Tab-separated table of C-alpha atoms in Angstrom:
chain	number	residue	atom	x	y	z
A	21	MET	CA	-65.596	-61.402	-40.648
A	22	SER	CA	-67.893	-59.096	-42.643
A	23	ALA	CA	-68.370	-55.360	-42.118
A	24	GLN	CA	-71.902	-56.157	-40.934
A	25	ASP	CA	-70.526	-58.459	-38.219
A	26	HIS	CA	-68.103	-55.752	-37.110
A	27	ASN	CA	-70.999	-53.280	-36.949
A	28	SER	CA	-73.063	-55.700	-34.854
A	29	LEU	CA	-70.032	-56.253	-32.579
A	30	LEU	CA	-69.773	-52.503	-31.948
A	31	GLN	CA	-73.540	-52.189	-31.484
A	32	SER	CA	-73.765	-55.101	-29.035
A	33	THR	CA	-70.847	-53.608	-27.062
A	34	GLN	CA	-72.657	-50.249	-26.937
A	35	VAL	CA	-75.861	-51.962	-25.742
A	36	VAL	CA	-74.086	-53.548	-22.755
A	37	ILE	CA	-72.164	-50.303	-21.979
A	38	GLU	CA	-75.521	-48.486	-21.808
A	39	GLN	CA	-77.050	-51.190	-19.576
A	40	ALA	CA	-73.999	-51.090	-17.262
A	41	LEU	CA	-74.056	-47.292	-16.891
A	42	GLN	CA	-77.819	-47.292	-16.277
A	43	ARG	CA	-77.432	-49.948	-13.555
A	44	LEU	CA	-74.719	-47.757	-11.980
A	45	GLY	CA	-77.106	-44.772	-11.980
A	46	TYR	CA	-75.533	-42.648	-14.741
A	47	GLU	CA	-77.529	-40.436	-17.091
A	48	GLN	CA	-77.624	-40.581	-20.914
A	49	ASP	CA	-74.834	-37.980	-21.268
A	50	MET	CA	-72.341	-40.479	-19.786
A	51	VAL	CA	-73.610	-43.167	-22.184
A	52	ASP	CA	-73.114	-40.757	-25.093
A	53	LEU	CA	-69.538	-40.038	-23.928
A	54	LEU	CA	-68.476	-43.668	-23.460
A	55	LYS	CA	-70.220	-45.487	-26.307
A	56	GLU	CA	-67.744	-44.158	-28.926
A	57	PRO	CA	-63.989	-43.503	-28.886
A	58	LEU	CA	-62.885	-39.912	-28.165
A	59	ARG	CA	-60.489	-40.142	-31.125
A	60	MET	CA	-60.445	-42.237	-34.269
A	61	LEU	CA	-57.556	-41.771	-36.688
A	62	THR	CA	-57.561	-43.292	-40.182
A	63	VAL	CA	-54.217	-43.270	-42.015
A	64	ARG	CA	-52.918	-44.191	-45.459
A	65	ILE	CA	-49.514	-45.877	-45.501
A	66	PRO	CA	-47.453	-46.041	-48.730
A	67	VAL	CA	-45.158	-49.107	-48.747
A	68	ARG	CA	-42.618	-49.951	-51.446
A	69	MET	CA	-43.063	-53.662	-52.097
A	70	ASP	CA	-40.272	-56.056	-53.075
A	71	ASP	CA	-41.224	-55.801	-56.760
A	72	GLY	CA	-40.527	-52.055	-56.678
A	73	LYS	CA	-44.179	-50.962	-56.821
A	74	VAL	CA	-45.737	-48.789	-54.118
A	75	LYS	CA	-48.850	-50.209	-52.440
A	76	MET	CA	-51.209	-48.170	-50.247
A	77	PHE	CA	-52.400	-49.669	-46.964
A	78	THR	CA	-55.159	-48.317	-44.700
A	79	GLY	CA	-54.588	-48.255	-40.948
A	80	PHE	CA	-56.554	-47.167	-37.885
A	81	ARG	CA	-55.944	-46.077	-34.302
A	82	ALA	CA	-58.851	-45.654	-31.869
A	83	GLN	CA	-58.465	-44.025	-28.453
A	84	HIS	CA	-61.600	-44.781	-26.477
A	85	ASN	CA	-61.196	-42.674	-23.359
A	86	ASP	CA	-58.219	-41.115	-21.550
A	87	ALA	CA	-59.976	-39.779	-18.437
A	88	VAL	CA	-58.109	-42.287	-16.237
A	89	GLY	CA	-54.737	-42.140	-18.020
A	90	PRO	CA	-53.054	-42.926	-21.353
A	91	THR	CA	-54.886	-45.265	-23.711
A	92	LYS	CA	-53.499	-48.764	-24.232
A	93	GLY	CA	-54.141	-51.529	-26.727
A	94	GLY	CA	-52.835	-53.787	-29.465
A	95	VAL	CA	-52.251	-53.336	-33.181
A	96	ARG	CA	-53.542	-56.093	-35.451
A	97	PHE	CA	-52.477	-56.818	-39.039
A	98	HIS	CA	-55.372	-58.607	-40.726
A	99	PRO	CA	-57.201	-58.480	-44.082
A	100	GLU	CA	-60.572	-57.960	-42.358
A	101	VAL	CA	-59.651	-55.116	-39.996
A	102	SER	CA	-62.351	-52.409	-40.062
A	103	GLU	CA	-63.032	-49.090	-38.357
A	104	GLU	CA	-66.016	-50.571	-36.467
A	105	GLU	CA	-63.976	-53.515	-35.179
A	106	VAL	CA	-61.160	-51.240	-33.964
A	107	LYS	CA	-63.705	-49.002	-32.192
A	108	ALA	CA	-65.348	-51.972	-30.432
A	109	LEU	CA	-61.990	-53.424	-29.392
A	110	SER	CA	-60.854	-50.060	-27.963
A	111	ILE	CA	-63.968	-50.009	-25.750
A	112	TRP	CA	-63.199	-53.566	-24.586
A	113	MET	CA	-59.650	-52.519	-23.728
A	114	SER	CA	-61.073	-49.743	-21.518
A	115	LEU	CA	-63.187	-52.366	-19.723
A	116	LYS	CA	-60.227	-54.752	-19.280
A	117	CYS	CA	-58.160	-51.920	-17.786
A	118	GLY	CA	-61.046	-50.910	-15.511
A	119	ILE	CA	-61.574	-54.448	-14.198
A	120	ALA	CA	-57.836	-54.829	-13.447
A	121	ASP	CA	-57.750	-51.274	-11.979
A	122	LEU	CA	-54.947	-50.168	-14.329
A	123	PRO	CA	-54.270	-46.407	-14.851
A	124	TYR	CA	-55.274	-46.646	-18.523
A	125	GLY	CA	-58.134	-46.162	-20.930
A	126	GLY	CA	-58.552	-48.402	-23.958
A	127	GLY	CA	-56.950	-48.008	-27.359
A	128	LYS	CA	-56.738	-50.226	-30.435
A	129	GLY	CA	-55.080	-50.169	-33.823
A	130	GLY	CA	-55.075	-52.143	-37.024
A	131	VAL	CA	-53.874	-52.259	-40.603
A	132	ILE	CA	-55.814	-53.892	-43.440
A	133	CYS	CA	-53.256	-56.345	-44.833
A	134	ASP	CA	-52.431	-60.051	-44.980
A	135	PRO	CA	-49.017	-60.603	-43.327
A	136	ARG	CA	-49.011	-64.222	-44.564
A	137	ARG	CA	-48.630	-62.890	-48.114
A	138	MET	CA	-45.928	-60.337	-47.311
A	139	SER	CA	-42.164	-60.752	-47.098
A	140	PHE	CA	-40.143	-59.980	-43.970
A	141	ASN	CA	-38.877	-56.724	-45.524
A	142	GLU	CA	-42.357	-55.644	-46.640
A	143	LEU	CA	-43.684	-56.229	-43.102
A	144	GLU	CA	-40.874	-54.119	-41.671
A	145	ARG	CA	-41.615	-51.237	-44.045
A	146	LEU	CA	-45.345	-51.436	-43.226
A	147	SER	CA	-44.678	-51.525	-39.453
A	148	ARG	CA	-42.431	-48.470	-39.636
A	149	GLY	CA	-44.877	-46.667	-41.944
A	150	TYR	CA	-47.739	-47.234	-39.490
A	151	VAL	CA	-45.735	-45.710	-36.624
A	152	ARG	CA	-44.819	-42.659	-38.708
A	153	ALA	CA	-48.480	-42.201	-39.641
A	154	ILE	CA	-49.796	-42.296	-36.033
A	155	SER	CA	-46.758	-40.797	-34.233
A	156	GLN	CA	-48.497	-37.496	-33.403
A	157	ILE	CA	-51.127	-39.148	-31.167
A	158	VAL	CA	-49.132	-41.947	-29.467
A	159	GLY	CA	-46.433	-42.075	-26.790
A	160	PRO	CA	-45.758	-43.441	-23.299
A	161	THR	CA	-47.986	-40.814	-21.653
A	162	LYS	CA	-50.591	-40.669	-24.473
A	163	ASP	CA	-51.278	-44.063	-26.072
A	164	ILE	CA	-49.216	-47.247	-25.786
A	165	PRO	CA	-49.584	-49.884	-28.562
A	166	ALA	CA	-48.867	-53.621	-28.176
A	167	PRO	CA	-49.037	-56.869	-30.220
A	168	ASP	CA	-52.382	-58.295	-31.296
A	169	VAL	CA	-53.659	-60.601	-34.063
A	170	MET	CA	-50.839	-61.457	-36.517
A	171	THR	CA	-48.352	-59.061	-34.918
A	172	ASN	CA	-45.501	-60.097	-32.622
A	173	ALA	CA	-42.373	-59.000	-30.719
A	174	GLN	CA	-40.405	-58.486	-33.971
A	175	ILE	CA	-43.035	-56.089	-35.324
A	176	MET	CA	-43.043	-54.231	-31.972
A	177	ALA	CA	-39.223	-53.983	-32.206
A	178	TRP	CA	-39.435	-52.303	-35.637
A	179	MET	CA	-42.122	-49.967	-34.316
A	180	VAL	CA	-40.161	-48.920	-31.216
A	181	ASP	CA	-37.051	-48.359	-33.344
A	182	GLU	CA	-38.982	-46.137	-35.765
A	183	TYR	CA	-40.544	-44.203	-32.890
A	184	SER	CA	-37.116	-43.697	-31.261
A	185	CYS	CA	-35.932	-42.053	-34.500
A	186	ILE	CA	-38.832	-39.570	-34.217
A	187	ARG	CA	-38.758	-38.985	-30.429
A	188	GLU	CA	-35.520	-40.134	-28.826
A	189	PHE	CA	-36.137	-39.048	-25.238
A	190	ASP	CA	-39.177	-41.171	-24.273
A	191	SER	CA	-39.073	-44.155	-26.591
A	192	PRO	CA	-38.695	-47.318	-24.397
A	193	GLY	CA	-42.189	-47.133	-22.879
A	194	PHE	CA	-43.853	-46.223	-26.194
A	195	ILE	CA	-44.837	-49.810	-26.968
A	196	THR	CA	-45.148	-53.098	-25.073
A	197	GLY	CA	-44.747	-56.712	-26.127
A	198	LYS	CA	-41.143	-55.954	-27.141
A	199	PRO	CA	-38.336	-58.535	-27.200
A	200	ILE	CA	-36.718	-58.936	-23.754
A	201	VAL	CA	-33.448	-57.367	-24.977
A	202	LEU	CA	-35.301	-54.170	-25.970
A	203	GLY	CA	-37.037	-53.766	-22.621
A	204	GLY	CA	-39.763	-56.397	-22.901
A	205	SER	CA	-41.184	-58.059	-19.798
A	206	GLN	CA	-40.683	-61.622	-18.682
A	207	GLY	CA	-43.932	-63.583	-19.064
A	208	ARG	CA	-45.472	-61.304	-21.720
A	209	GLU	CA	-45.712	-63.964	-24.449
A	210	THR	CA	-47.786	-66.356	-22.336
A	211	ALA	CA	-49.624	-63.699	-20.285
A	212	THR	CA	-53.034	-63.965	-21.964
A	213	ALA	CA	-53.097	-67.768	-21.660
A	214	GLN	CA	-51.834	-67.653	-18.054
A	215	GLY	CA	-54.607	-65.195	-17.197
A	216	VAL	CA	-57.243	-67.479	-18.741
A	217	VAL	CA	-55.888	-70.422	-16.707
A	218	MET	CA	-56.173	-68.329	-13.537
A	219	MET	CA	-59.820	-67.597	-14.406
A	220	ILE	CA	-60.463	-71.316	-15.020
A	221	TYR	CA	-59.128	-72.065	-11.509
A	222	GLU	CA	-61.468	-69.460	-9.990
A	223	ALA	CA	-64.474	-70.722	-11.986
A	224	LEU	CA	-63.762	-74.327	-10.949
A	225	LYS	CA	-63.713	-73.226	-7.290
A	226	VAL	CA	-67.115	-71.524	-7.663
A	227	LYS	CA	-68.583	-74.620	-9.349
A	228	GLY	CA	-66.915	-77.056	-6.950
A	229	ILE	CA	-65.261	-79.033	-9.763
A	230	PRO	CA	-61.777	-80.517	-9.107
A	231	LEU	CA	-59.113	-79.547	-11.659
A	232	LYS	CA	-57.688	-83.063	-11.932
A	233	ASP	CA	-59.199	-84.793	-14.965
A	234	ALA	CA	-61.600	-81.886	-15.638
A	235	ARG	CA	-62.482	-82.125	-19.358
A	236	VAL	CA	-61.465	-79.045	-21.360
A	237	ILE	CA	-62.261	-78.048	-24.958
A	238	VAL	CA	-60.177	-75.228	-26.468
A	239	GLN	CA	-61.500	-73.747	-29.709
A	240	GLY	CA	-58.505	-72.187	-31.483
A	241	PHE	CA	-54.895	-73.368	-31.406
A	242	GLY	CA	-53.006	-70.134	-32.066
A	243	ASN	CA	-50.811	-68.342	-29.518
A	244	ALA	CA	-53.333	-68.218	-26.649
A	245	GLY	CA	-55.070	-71.524	-27.464
A	246	SER	CA	-51.928	-73.653	-27.717
A	247	TYR	CA	-50.362	-72.240	-24.531
A	248	LEU	CA	-53.680	-72.655	-22.746
A	249	SER	CA	-53.965	-76.306	-23.831
A	250	LYS	CA	-50.377	-76.901	-22.694
A	251	PHE	CA	-50.916	-75.307	-19.270
A	252	MET	CA	-54.166	-77.197	-18.651
A	253	HIS	CA	-52.579	-80.498	-19.750
A	254	GLU	CA	-49.602	-79.919	-17.416
A	255	ALA	CA	-51.943	-79.047	-14.518
A	256	GLY	CA	-53.630	-82.469	-14.767
A	257	ALA	CA	-56.794	-81.497	-16.647
A	258	LYS	CA	-57.861	-83.572	-19.648
A	259	VAL	CA	-57.895	-81.555	-22.892
A	260	VAL	CA	-60.483	-83.496	-24.922
A	261	GLY	CA	-60.872	-81.109	-27.882
A	262	ILE	CA	-58.930	-78.500	-29.883
A	263	SER	CA	-59.545	-76.814	-33.218
A	264	ASP	CA	-58.012	-74.570	-35.873
A	265	VAL	CA	-59.245	-73.026	-39.131
A	266	HIS	CA	-59.309	-76.438	-40.895
A	267	GLY	CA	-61.398	-78.324	-38.341
A	268	ALA	CA	-61.357	-79.882	-34.881
A	269	LEU	CA	-60.083	-82.925	-32.987
A	270	TYR	CA	-62.109	-84.508	-30.183
A	271	ASP	CA	-61.214	-87.491	-27.992
A	272	PRO	CA	-63.139	-88.102	-24.726
A	273	ASN	CA	-60.043	-89.847	-23.329
A	274	GLY	CA	-57.882	-86.741	-23.840
A	275	LEU	CA	-55.557	-85.542	-26.620
A	276	ASP	CA	-51.752	-85.717	-26.695
A	277	ILE	CA	-51.233	-81.957	-26.393
A	278	PRO	CA	-47.375	-81.902	-26.401
A	279	ASP	CA	-47.418	-83.888	-29.670
A	280	LEU	CA	-49.996	-81.558	-31.266
A	281	ILE	CA	-47.976	-78.468	-30.266
A	282	ASP	CA	-44.829	-80.026	-31.774
A	283	ARG	CA	-46.661	-80.666	-35.049
A	284	ARG	CA	-48.547	-77.352	-35.427
A	285	ASP	CA	-47.269	-74.825	-37.972
A	286	SER	CA	-46.506	-71.143	-37.313
A	287	PHE	CA	-50.164	-70.179	-37.917
A	288	GLY	CA	-51.454	-72.668	-35.319
A	289	THR	CA	-52.820	-75.271	-37.737
A	290	VAL	CA	-52.470	-78.982	-37.033
A	291	THR	CA	-55.834	-80.657	-37.757
A	292	ASN	CA	-55.042	-80.893	-41.494
A	293	LEU	CA	-52.638	-83.715	-40.541
A	294	PHE	CA	-55.544	-85.892	-39.325
A	295	LYS	CA	-58.398	-87.701	-41.085
A	296	ASN	CA	-60.889	-88.125	-38.218
A	297	THR	CA	-61.691	-84.427	-37.757
A	298	ILE	CA	-65.017	-82.796	-36.924
A	299	SER	CA	-66.174	-79.232	-37.622
A	300	ASN	CA	-65.574	-76.268	-35.302
A	301	GLU	CA	-69.355	-76.045	-34.838
A	302	ASP	CA	-69.579	-79.689	-33.721
A	303	LEU	CA	-66.676	-79.277	-31.298
A	304	LEU	CA	-68.501	-76.590	-29.302
A	305	ILE	CA	-71.359	-78.944	-28.376
A	306	GLN	CA	-69.272	-81.978	-27.331
A	307	PRO	CA	-69.358	-83.157	-23.680
A	308	CYS	CA	-66.864	-81.287	-21.440
A	309	ASP	CA	-66.621	-79.429	-18.125
A	310	ILE	CA	-64.890	-76.275	-19.426
A	311	LEU	CA	-65.310	-74.738	-22.884
A	312	VAL	CA	-62.745	-72.112	-23.913
A	313	PRO	CA	-63.532	-70.245	-27.151
A	314	ALA	CA	-60.072	-68.905	-28.102
A	315	ALA	CA	-60.600	-68.229	-31.817
A	316	ILE	CA	-62.907	-65.584	-33.311
A	317	GLU	CA	-66.112	-63.656	-32.631
A	318	ASN	CA	-69.725	-64.911	-32.595
A	319	GLN	CA	-69.098	-68.651	-32.096
A	320	ILE	CA	-71.714	-69.307	-29.416
A	321	THR	CA	-75.069	-67.960	-30.613
A	322	GLU	CA	-78.773	-68.458	-29.941
A	323	HIS	CA	-78.626	-71.317	-32.479
A	324	ASN	CA	-76.186	-73.518	-30.511
A	325	ALA	CA	-76.260	-72.157	-26.911
A	326	HIS	CA	-78.965	-74.680	-25.899
A	327	GLN	CA	-76.680	-77.544	-26.978
A	328	ILE	CA	-73.548	-76.501	-25.049
A	329	GLN	CA	-72.692	-79.289	-22.586
A	330	ALA	CA	-70.020	-77.448	-20.561
A	331	GLN	CA	-70.581	-76.220	-16.994
A	332	ILE	CA	-68.137	-73.349	-17.455
A	333	ILE	CA	-67.379	-71.136	-20.482
A	334	VAL	CA	-64.224	-69.013	-20.286
A	335	GLU	CA	-63.886	-66.564	-23.188
A	336	ALA	CA	-60.240	-66.308	-24.275
A	337	ALA	CA	-61.253	-64.769	-27.635
A	338	ASN	CA	-62.863	-61.366	-28.175
A	339	GLY	CA	-66.654	-61.564	-28.397
A	340	PRO	CA	-67.154	-65.303	-28.972
A	341	THR	CA	-70.602	-65.332	-27.311
A	342	THR	CA	-73.488	-63.155	-28.519
A	343	ILE	CA	-75.774	-61.199	-26.164
A	344	GLU	CA	-78.652	-63.651	-26.857
A	345	ALA	CA	-76.423	-66.666	-26.164
A	346	THR	CA	-75.138	-65.059	-22.939
A	347	LYS	CA	-78.717	-64.984	-21.627
A	348	ILE	CA	-79.370	-68.598	-22.675
A	349	VAL	CA	-76.247	-70.047	-21.013
A	350	THR	CA	-76.780	-67.935	-17.863
A	351	ASP	CA	-80.371	-69.209	-17.592
A	352	ARG	CA	-78.994	-72.759	-17.934
A	353	ASP	CA	-76.696	-72.113	-14.921
A	354	ILE	CA	-73.524	-72.295	-17.021
A	355	LEU	CA	-70.891	-69.998	-15.481
A	356	LEU	CA	-69.654	-67.655	-18.211
A	357	VAL	CA	-66.376	-65.810	-17.570
A	358	PRO	CA	-66.554	-62.974	-20.149
A	359	ASP	CA	-63.764	-61.887	-22.502
A	360	VAL	CA	-63.119	-58.498	-20.863
A	361	LEU	CA	-62.282	-60.355	-17.644
A	362	ALA	CA	-60.801	-63.644	-18.881
A	363	SER	CA	-58.380	-62.256	-21.483
A	364	GLY	CA	-57.038	-59.406	-19.341
A	365	GLY	CA	-53.652	-61.079	-18.745
A	366	GLY	CA	-52.083	-59.547	-21.853
A	367	VAL	CA	-52.829	-55.930	-20.976
A	368	ILE	CA	-51.916	-56.476	-17.308
A	369	VAL	CA	-48.428	-57.750	-18.191
A	370	SER	CA	-48.149	-54.992	-20.823
A	371	TYR	CA	-48.804	-52.568	-17.959
A	372	PHE	CA	-46.040	-54.287	-15.968
A	373	GLU	CA	-43.695	-53.853	-18.956
A	374	TRP	CA	-44.516	-50.118	-19.149
A	375	VAL	CA	-43.888	-49.745	-15.390
A	376	GLN	CA	-40.546	-51.559	-15.696
A	377	ASN	CA	-39.551	-49.350	-18.672
A	378	ASN	CA	-40.447	-46.209	-16.699
A	379	GLN	CA	-38.459	-47.199	-13.612
A	380	GLY	CA	-35.586	-48.944	-15.408
A	381	TYR	CA	-35.805	-51.953	-13.082
A	382	TYR	CA	-36.936	-55.371	-14.330
A	383	TRP	CA	-38.701	-58.223	-12.536
A	384	SER	CA	-38.257	-61.991	-12.728
A	385	GLU	CA	-40.926	-64.123	-14.416
A	386	GLU	CA	-41.934	-65.420	-10.993
A	387	GLU	CA	-42.583	-61.844	-9.746
A	388	VAL	CA	-44.557	-61.020	-12.894
A	389	MET	CA	-46.769	-64.118	-12.477
A	390	GLN	CA	-47.391	-63.392	-8.782
A	391	LYS	CA	-48.491	-59.854	-9.598
A	392	LEU	CA	-50.633	-61.110	-12.509
A	393	GLN	CA	-52.324	-63.695	-10.258
A	394	LYS	CA	-53.172	-60.994	-7.716
A	395	LEU	CA	-54.806	-58.650	-10.250
A	396	MET	CA	-56.648	-61.375	-12.226
A	397	THR	CA	-58.061	-63.001	-9.064
A	398	ARG	CA	-59.099	-59.658	-7.605
A	399	GLY	CA	-60.867	-58.824	-10.890
A	400	PHE	CA	-62.742	-62.145	-10.903
A	401	LEU	CA	-63.919	-61.744	-7.297
A	402	LYS	CA	-65.162	-58.176	-7.972
A	403	VAL	CA	-67.113	-59.270	-11.065
A	404	TYR	CA	-68.508	-62.411	-9.429
A	405	ASP	CA	-69.618	-60.356	-6.403
A	406	VAL	CA	-71.554	-57.905	-8.642
A	407	HIS	CA	-73.037	-60.877	-10.569
A	408	ARG	CA	-74.272	-62.408	-7.301
A	409	THR	CA	-75.412	-59.315	-5.391
A	410	LYS	CA	-76.983	-57.397	-8.302
A	411	GLN	CA	-78.481	-60.523	-9.927
A	412	VAL	CA	-77.049	-59.720	-13.378
A	413	ASP	CA	-75.215	-61.993	-15.819
A	414	MET	CA	-71.417	-62.147	-15.639
A	415	ARG	CA	-70.973	-60.065	-18.810
A	416	LEU	CA	-73.051	-57.170	-17.514
A	417	ALA	CA	-71.314	-57.503	-14.123
A	418	ALA	CA	-67.897	-57.255	-15.829
A	419	TYR	CA	-69.002	-54.181	-17.798
A	420	MET	CA	-70.296	-52.549	-14.600
A	421	VAL	CA	-66.971	-53.124	-12.824
A	422	GLY	CA	-64.962	-52.132	-15.925
A	423	VAL	CA	-66.776	-48.889	-16.759
A	424	ARG	CA	-67.133	-47.474	-13.225
A	425	LYS	CA	-63.631	-46.004	-12.782
A	426	MET	CA	-63.679	-44.382	-16.232
A	427	ALA	CA	-67.121	-42.843	-15.640
A	428	GLU	CA	-66.037	-41.500	-12.230
A	429	ALA	CA	-62.853	-40.004	-13.701
A	430	ALA	CA	-64.805	-38.347	-16.533
A	431	ARG	CA	-67.233	-36.855	-14.006
A	432	TYR	CA	-64.456	-35.546	-11.748
A	433	ARG	CA	-62.839	-33.914	-14.788
A	434	GLY	CA	-66.126	-32.164	-15.516
A	435	TRP	CA	-66.573	-33.735	-18.949
A	436	VAL	CA	-70.241	-34.517	-18.251
């Protein structure tokens, strides 16, 4: 994704934030406070590579707003990470936390690198270097990182170990998404996908569509996309399309999801094993009941929104639908469940992990899922109610619900 795309992502986020605050009756000073992160740290990380040479990496940590409580959000390792992207994602994390009513503001981090081209030891040295570089502004009562794109429980384990060397007395709750043996939560790995499934159930209820044999297309077959396909297949829905970076598979009679999951590689690619593939663009406009963009930004635009054949779009990815496309699909009576609502499962279960770390008592997976269901469903009903009563699209409704608590907290503190 180009720097220009990241800029437009930040700008479109700021546009909707402004609209949401205006609809809630706030003045421009609140817009000025909340349209940018309070803090943005850029760091340089020297890493000794396996060949003995030292390579410099650039990393970022954005803290959007801590009026409600500590900031919270993932760290991504990706060659196209940029300052603008990290800023936009930190704002989205604030909205996710607001919708779920968590005691957090949003944070986000990233390092410009390609983990696929790095050895295990090089990744460890980079992970530890990143923590050392940002250690002054993070911690369990300040800012709590978590996994994101191309980071995982192993990388979180290195990070928590490095942090515990710097600050021994408060280290367990410093980071979430840890391995279970280091204080991770049951259910964290599948939390985002489980949350999306819960939102699909709610959307189906609103539309009056039965789950059994409902036709689902999932764009993206990485962590969230593959789990999502598996859960929908097991629930009796018919997954008719999936895709990865190489292309897409579509079969109106349904795909053999367990077989595809068995055959996918560690980066979520499987379509390269097939000849009869179609493009990602073509997949989005195939007949289905539910379309789940679970890949990258700006997939549904004004150029293809008129051709979408789904009745429901549930955004598992960050920013897959542009502002223009949101208006088009809403006008066509397609129910759009926006990213800041649909993909909130990850941060909710990260919050549960932090709570468990703080109290030293751990819950079963069944308890975690019950609590997740309660918060996700409550969030959906709040957003859908604003959508219906205020006559605004679901994205603006989600932003209005998500930004309200933060704006109130900032006002009580006397910041504006």
